[in-house]
Coordinates of C-alpha atoms and ligand atoms in Angstrom, one line a residue:
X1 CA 0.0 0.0 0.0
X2 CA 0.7 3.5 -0.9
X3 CA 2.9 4.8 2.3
X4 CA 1.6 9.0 2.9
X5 CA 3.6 11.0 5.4
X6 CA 2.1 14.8 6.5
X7 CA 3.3 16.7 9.1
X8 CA 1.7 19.4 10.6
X9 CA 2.8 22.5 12.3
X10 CA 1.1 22.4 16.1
X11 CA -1.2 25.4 16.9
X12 CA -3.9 25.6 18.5
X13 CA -6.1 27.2 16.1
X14 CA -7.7 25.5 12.7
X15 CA -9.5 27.7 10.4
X16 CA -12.0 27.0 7.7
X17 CA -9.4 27.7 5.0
X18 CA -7.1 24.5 7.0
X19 CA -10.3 23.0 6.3
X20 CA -11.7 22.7 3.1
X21 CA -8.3 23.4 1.7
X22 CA -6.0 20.4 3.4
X23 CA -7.5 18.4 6.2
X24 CA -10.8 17.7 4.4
X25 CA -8.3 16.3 1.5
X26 CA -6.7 14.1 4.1
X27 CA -9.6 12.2 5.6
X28 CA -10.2 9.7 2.6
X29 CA -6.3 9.1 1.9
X30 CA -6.6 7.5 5.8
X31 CA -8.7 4.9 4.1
X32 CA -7.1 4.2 0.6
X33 CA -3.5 4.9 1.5
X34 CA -1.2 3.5 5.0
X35 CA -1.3 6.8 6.1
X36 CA 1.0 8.3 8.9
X37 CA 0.0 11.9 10.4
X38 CA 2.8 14.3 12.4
X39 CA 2.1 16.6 14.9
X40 CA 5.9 18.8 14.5
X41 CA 6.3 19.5 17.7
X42 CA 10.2 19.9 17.2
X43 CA 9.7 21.7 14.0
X44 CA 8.2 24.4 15.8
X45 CA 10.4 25.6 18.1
X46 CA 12.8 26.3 15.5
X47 CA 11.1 29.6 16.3
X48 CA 11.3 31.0 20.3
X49 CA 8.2 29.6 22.2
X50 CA 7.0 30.9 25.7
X51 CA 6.8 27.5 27.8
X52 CA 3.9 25.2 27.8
X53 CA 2.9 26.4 24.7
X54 CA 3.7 23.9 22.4
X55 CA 2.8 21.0 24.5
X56 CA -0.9 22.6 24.9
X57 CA -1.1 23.7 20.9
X58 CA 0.0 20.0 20.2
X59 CA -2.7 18.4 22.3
X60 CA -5.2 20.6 20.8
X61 CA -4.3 20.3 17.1
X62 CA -4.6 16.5 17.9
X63 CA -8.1 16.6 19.0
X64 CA -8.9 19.4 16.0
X65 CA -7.5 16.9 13.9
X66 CA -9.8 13.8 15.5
X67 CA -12.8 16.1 15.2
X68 CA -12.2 16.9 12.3
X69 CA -12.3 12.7 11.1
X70 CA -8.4 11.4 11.3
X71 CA -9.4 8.2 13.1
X72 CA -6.6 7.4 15.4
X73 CA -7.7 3.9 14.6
X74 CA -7.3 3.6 11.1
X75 CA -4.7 6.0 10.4
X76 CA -0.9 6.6 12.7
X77 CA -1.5 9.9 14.2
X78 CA 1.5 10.9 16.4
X79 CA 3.3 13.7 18.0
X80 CA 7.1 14.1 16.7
X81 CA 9.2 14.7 19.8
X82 CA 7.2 11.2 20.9
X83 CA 9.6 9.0 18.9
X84 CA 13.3 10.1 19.6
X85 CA 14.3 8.9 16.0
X86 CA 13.2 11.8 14.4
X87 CA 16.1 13.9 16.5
X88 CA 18.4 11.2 15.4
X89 CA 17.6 10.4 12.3
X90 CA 17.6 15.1 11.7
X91 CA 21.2 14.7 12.9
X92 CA 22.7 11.9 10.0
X93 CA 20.2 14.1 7.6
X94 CA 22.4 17.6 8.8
X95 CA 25.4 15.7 7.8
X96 CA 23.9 14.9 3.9
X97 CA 23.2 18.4 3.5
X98 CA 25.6 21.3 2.4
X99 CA 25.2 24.2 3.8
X100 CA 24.3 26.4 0.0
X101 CA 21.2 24.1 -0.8
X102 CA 20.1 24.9 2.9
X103 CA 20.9 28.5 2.3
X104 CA 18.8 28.4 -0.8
X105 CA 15.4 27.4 1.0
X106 CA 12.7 30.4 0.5
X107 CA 10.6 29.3 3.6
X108 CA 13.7 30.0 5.5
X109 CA 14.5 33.2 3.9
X110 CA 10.9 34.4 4.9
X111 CA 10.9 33.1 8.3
X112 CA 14.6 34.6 9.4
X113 CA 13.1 37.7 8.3
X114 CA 10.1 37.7 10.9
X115 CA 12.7 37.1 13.6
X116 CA 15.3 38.3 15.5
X117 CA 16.8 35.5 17.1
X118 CA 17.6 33.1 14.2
X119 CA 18.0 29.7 15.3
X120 CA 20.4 27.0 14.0
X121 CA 17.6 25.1 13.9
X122 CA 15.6 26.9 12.2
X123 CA 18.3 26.9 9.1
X124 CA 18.4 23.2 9.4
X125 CA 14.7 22.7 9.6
X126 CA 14.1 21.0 6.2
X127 CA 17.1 18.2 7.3
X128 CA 15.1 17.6 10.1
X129 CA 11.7 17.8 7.7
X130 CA 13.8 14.9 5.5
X131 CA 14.6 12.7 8.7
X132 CA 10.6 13.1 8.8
X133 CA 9.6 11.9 5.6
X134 CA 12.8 9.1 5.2
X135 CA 12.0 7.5 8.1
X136 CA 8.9 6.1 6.7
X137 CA 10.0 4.5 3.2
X138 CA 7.0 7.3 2.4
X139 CA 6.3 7.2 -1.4
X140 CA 3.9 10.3 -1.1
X141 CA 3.8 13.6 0.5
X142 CA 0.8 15.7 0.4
X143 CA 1.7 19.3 0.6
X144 CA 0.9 22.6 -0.4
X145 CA 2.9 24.9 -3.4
X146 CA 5.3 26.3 -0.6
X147 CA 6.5 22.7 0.9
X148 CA 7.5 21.9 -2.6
X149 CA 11.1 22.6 -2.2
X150 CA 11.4 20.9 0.9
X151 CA 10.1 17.7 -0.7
X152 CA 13.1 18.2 -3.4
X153 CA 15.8 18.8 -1.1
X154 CA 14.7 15.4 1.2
X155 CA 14.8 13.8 -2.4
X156 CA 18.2 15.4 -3.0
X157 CA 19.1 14.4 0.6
X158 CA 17.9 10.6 0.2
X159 CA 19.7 10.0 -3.2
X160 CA 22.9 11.4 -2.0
X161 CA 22.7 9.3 1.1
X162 CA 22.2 6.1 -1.2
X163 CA 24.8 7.0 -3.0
X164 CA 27.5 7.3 -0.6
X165 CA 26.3 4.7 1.7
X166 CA 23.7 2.0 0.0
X167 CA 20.1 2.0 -0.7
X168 CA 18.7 2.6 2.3
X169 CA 15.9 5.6 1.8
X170 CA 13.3 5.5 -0.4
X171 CA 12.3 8.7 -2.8
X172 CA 9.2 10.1 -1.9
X173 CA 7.3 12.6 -4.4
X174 CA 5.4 15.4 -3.7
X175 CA 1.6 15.2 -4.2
X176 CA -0.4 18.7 -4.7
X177 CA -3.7 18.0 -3.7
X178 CA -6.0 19.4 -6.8
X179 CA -9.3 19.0 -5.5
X180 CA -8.6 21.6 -2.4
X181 CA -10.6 24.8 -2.1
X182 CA -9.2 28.1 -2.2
X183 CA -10.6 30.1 0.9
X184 CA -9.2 33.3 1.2
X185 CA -9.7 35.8 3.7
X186 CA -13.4 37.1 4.3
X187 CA -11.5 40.9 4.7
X188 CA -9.1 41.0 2.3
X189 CA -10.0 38.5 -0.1
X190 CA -7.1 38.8 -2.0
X191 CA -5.2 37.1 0.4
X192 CA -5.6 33.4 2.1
X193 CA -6.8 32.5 4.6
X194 CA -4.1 32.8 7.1
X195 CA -3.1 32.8 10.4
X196 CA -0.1 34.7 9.5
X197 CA -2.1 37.4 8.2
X198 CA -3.5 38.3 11.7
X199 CA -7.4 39.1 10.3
X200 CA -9.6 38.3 13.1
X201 CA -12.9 39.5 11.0
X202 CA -11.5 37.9 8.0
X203 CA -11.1 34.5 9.5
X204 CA -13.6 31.8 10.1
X205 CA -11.8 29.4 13.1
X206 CA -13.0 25.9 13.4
X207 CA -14.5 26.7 17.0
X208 CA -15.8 29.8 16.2
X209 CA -19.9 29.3 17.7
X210 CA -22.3 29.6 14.7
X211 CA -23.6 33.5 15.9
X212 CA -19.9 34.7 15.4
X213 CA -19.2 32.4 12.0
X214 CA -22.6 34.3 10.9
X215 CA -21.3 37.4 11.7
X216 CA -17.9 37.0 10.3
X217 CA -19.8 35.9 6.8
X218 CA -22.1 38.3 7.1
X219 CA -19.4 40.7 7.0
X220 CA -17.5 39.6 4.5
X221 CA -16.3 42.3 1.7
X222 CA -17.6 42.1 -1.7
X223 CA -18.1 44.7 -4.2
X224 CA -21.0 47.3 -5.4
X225 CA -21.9 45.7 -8.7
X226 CA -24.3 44.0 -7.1
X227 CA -23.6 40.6 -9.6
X228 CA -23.2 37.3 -8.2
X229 CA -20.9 35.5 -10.4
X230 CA -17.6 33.6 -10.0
X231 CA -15.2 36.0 -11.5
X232 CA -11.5 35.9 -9.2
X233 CA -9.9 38.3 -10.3
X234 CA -12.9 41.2 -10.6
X235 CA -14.8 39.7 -7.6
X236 CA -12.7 38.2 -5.5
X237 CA -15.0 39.0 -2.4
X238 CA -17.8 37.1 -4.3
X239 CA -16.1 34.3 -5.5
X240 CA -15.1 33.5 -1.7
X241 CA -18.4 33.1 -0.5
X242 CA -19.2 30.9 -3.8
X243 CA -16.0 28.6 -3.1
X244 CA -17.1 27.8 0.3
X245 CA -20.6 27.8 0.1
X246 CA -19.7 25.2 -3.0
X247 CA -16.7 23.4 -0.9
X248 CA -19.7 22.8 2.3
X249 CA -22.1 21.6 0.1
X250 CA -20.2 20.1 -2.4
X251 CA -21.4 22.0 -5.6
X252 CA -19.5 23.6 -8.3
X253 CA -18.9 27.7 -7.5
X254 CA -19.6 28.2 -10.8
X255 CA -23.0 27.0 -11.4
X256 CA -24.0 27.8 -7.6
X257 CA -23.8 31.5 -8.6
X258 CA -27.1 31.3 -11.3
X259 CA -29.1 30.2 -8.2
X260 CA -28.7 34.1 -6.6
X261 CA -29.1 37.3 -7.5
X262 CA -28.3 39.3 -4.1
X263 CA -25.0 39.5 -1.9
X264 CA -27.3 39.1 1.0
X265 CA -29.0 35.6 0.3
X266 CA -25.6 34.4 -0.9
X267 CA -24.1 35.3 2.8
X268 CA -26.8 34.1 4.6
X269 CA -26.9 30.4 2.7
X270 CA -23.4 30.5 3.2
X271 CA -23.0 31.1 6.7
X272 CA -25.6 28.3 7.6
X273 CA -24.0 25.8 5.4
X274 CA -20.3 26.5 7.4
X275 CA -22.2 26.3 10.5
X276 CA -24.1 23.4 9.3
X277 CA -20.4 21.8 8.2
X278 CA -19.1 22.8 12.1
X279 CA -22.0 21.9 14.5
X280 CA -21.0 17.9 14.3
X281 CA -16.6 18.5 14.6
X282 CA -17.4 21.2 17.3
X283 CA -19.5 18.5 19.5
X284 CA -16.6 15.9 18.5
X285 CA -13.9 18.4 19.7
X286 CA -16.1 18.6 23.2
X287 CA -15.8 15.6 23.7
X288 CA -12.0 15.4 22.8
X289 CA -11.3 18.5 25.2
X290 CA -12.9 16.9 28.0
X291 CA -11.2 13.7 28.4
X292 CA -7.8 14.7 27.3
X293 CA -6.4 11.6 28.8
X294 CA -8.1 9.7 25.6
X295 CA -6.5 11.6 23.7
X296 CA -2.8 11.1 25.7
X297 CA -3.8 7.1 25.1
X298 CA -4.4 7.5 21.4
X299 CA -1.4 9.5 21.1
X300 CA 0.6 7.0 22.6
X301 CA -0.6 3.9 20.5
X302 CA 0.4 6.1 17.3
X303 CA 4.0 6.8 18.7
X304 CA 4.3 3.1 19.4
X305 CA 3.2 2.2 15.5
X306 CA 5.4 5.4 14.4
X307 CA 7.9 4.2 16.2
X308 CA 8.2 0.5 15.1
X309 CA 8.8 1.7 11.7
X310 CA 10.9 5.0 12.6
X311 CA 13.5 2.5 14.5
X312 CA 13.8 -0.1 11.2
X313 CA 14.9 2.6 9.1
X314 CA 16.9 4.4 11.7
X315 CA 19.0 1.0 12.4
X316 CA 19.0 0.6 8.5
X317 CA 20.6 3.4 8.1
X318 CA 22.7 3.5 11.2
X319 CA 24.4 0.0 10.2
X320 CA 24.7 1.2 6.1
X321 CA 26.8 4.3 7.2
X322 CA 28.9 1.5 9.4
X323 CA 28.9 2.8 12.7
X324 CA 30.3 0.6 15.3
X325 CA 27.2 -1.7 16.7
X326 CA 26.2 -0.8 20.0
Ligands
LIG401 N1 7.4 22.2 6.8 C1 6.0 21.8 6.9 C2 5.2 23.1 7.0 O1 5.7 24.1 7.3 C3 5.7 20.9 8.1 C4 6.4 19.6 8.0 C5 7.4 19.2 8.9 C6 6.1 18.6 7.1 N2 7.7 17.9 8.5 C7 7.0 17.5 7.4 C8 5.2 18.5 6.0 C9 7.0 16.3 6.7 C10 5.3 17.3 5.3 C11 6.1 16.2 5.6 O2 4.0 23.0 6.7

């Protein structure tokens, strides 16, 4: 079977765009593919973290991500930092990199610029991002544009490994989910959907209650031509609403806009049909949240599966490079 690998950064926040544009995409892969799910814990603190807070945003994203249908039971849903390979595995990774095709990694660029402490580990992020995806003979990684050329460099990193020491990784490929919807910003629809972009009004979170989601879509900007048809790049507000009215109810954007002829009716169909879409994850995360020792347990029985295949291809690698047996 197909093995997928996706990691995921831990906050404690999912919005709609997360949504309908990634994690809706992931829920049938858990049933056609032997697919593996990463909480990267270690990832992010590559950027400085108050205490506690990664621990508490890692917990959470697990149970946004249960909610949300990643059955710890069918798919391997795990945090990171829970299986020590990873750090070990980052480390041989650090040593099959050079130091220009790191310094040539655009999310790097973009993220020493936000800071002003500038890790090490933050400039060595996509070895440990390789160790990741290696470790699990993964054939496929789902990812948006931007992961693109961390999915080249592990390929880069994988083949220069088997050259100099043996086959030992397999090459894993980059999958661009199609099907995802676009959301962008209800504010600025221009832009995504973003946490990054810091648009409270602009952005529908998975645990927003329904009066607030209303609100927020009621809101939403649009334009004064008073048209309703799907048209980006003139009515970029408009075509928003059509996306994820069309992503909810799974209908084409396009032909949803011949059914209305106000801005009005659009936001209001619209806003039911997200809240309609949230009510049955926001009583799943309830439940999640109020047992979080369930969720400790299910986190524990996907480090153990991680972790029997994480320590085959560690040992693998380990004994191909020849160091001494311990
Ligand atoms: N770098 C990814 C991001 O920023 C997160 C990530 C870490 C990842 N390890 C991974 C994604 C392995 C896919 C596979 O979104």
């Amino acid at each position: 079977m197909t093995r997928v690998f996706s990691g995921i950064q831990p906050t404690g926040e999912l919005h709609l765009g997360n949504y309908l544009g990634a994690i809706r995409n992931w829920l049938p892969m858990q049933h056609e593919t032997d697919a593996v799910f990463c909480v990267v814990d270690l990832h992010a603190i590559t950027v400085p973290k108050p205490p506690g807070e990664v621990g508490a945003d890692s917990l959470r994203l697990s149970q946004l991500l249960m909610a949300a249908g990643l059955d710890p039971e069918v798919c391997t849903l795990f945090v990171q930092s829970h299986v020590r390979e990873h750090s070990e595995a980052g480390w041989l990774m650090q040593c099959s990199v050079s130091f220009g095709e790191l310094s040539r990694m655009t999310q790097f660029k973009d993220k020493s610029d936000q800071h002003d402490f500038i890790s090490a580990g933050l400039f060595t992020y996509p070895a440990l991002q390789a160790a990741d995806i290696l470790l699990y003979d993964t054939d496929e990684v789902p990812v948006g544009e931007d992961q693109r050329q961390h999915i080249e460099i592990t390929r880069d990193i994988a083949e220069r490994f088997n050259s100099r020491y043996g086959e030992t990784f397999v090459l894993p490929q980059a999958v661009v989910p199609a099907a995802g919807a676009r959301v962008m910003d209800l504010q600025r629809p221009d832009n995504k959907m973003s946490k990054s972009l810091d648009s409270p009004k602009g952005t529908v979170n998975l645990l927003d209650e329904p009066e607030r989601i209303e609100k927020k879509i009621k809101s939403a900007v649009t334009d004064n031509d008073g048209e309703v048809r799907f048209d980006v790049d003139e009515k970029p507000g408009v075509s928003n609403l059509l996306s994820i009215l069309g992503a909810a109810t799974d209908r084409d954007p396009v032909t949803l806009a011949d059914d209305y002829h106000q801005y009005g009716a659009l936001k209001v169909d619209t806003a039911a049909a997200v809240v309609e879409l949230l009510t049955p994850f926001q009583a799943r995360f309830a439940e999640l949240e109020a047992d979080p020792g369930e969720t400790t347990r299910l986190l524990r029985i996907g480090a153990d599966k991680a972790r029997d295949i994480a320590a085959t291809t560690l040992a693998r690698a380990k004994s191909n490079i020849g160091l001494l047996a311990d």
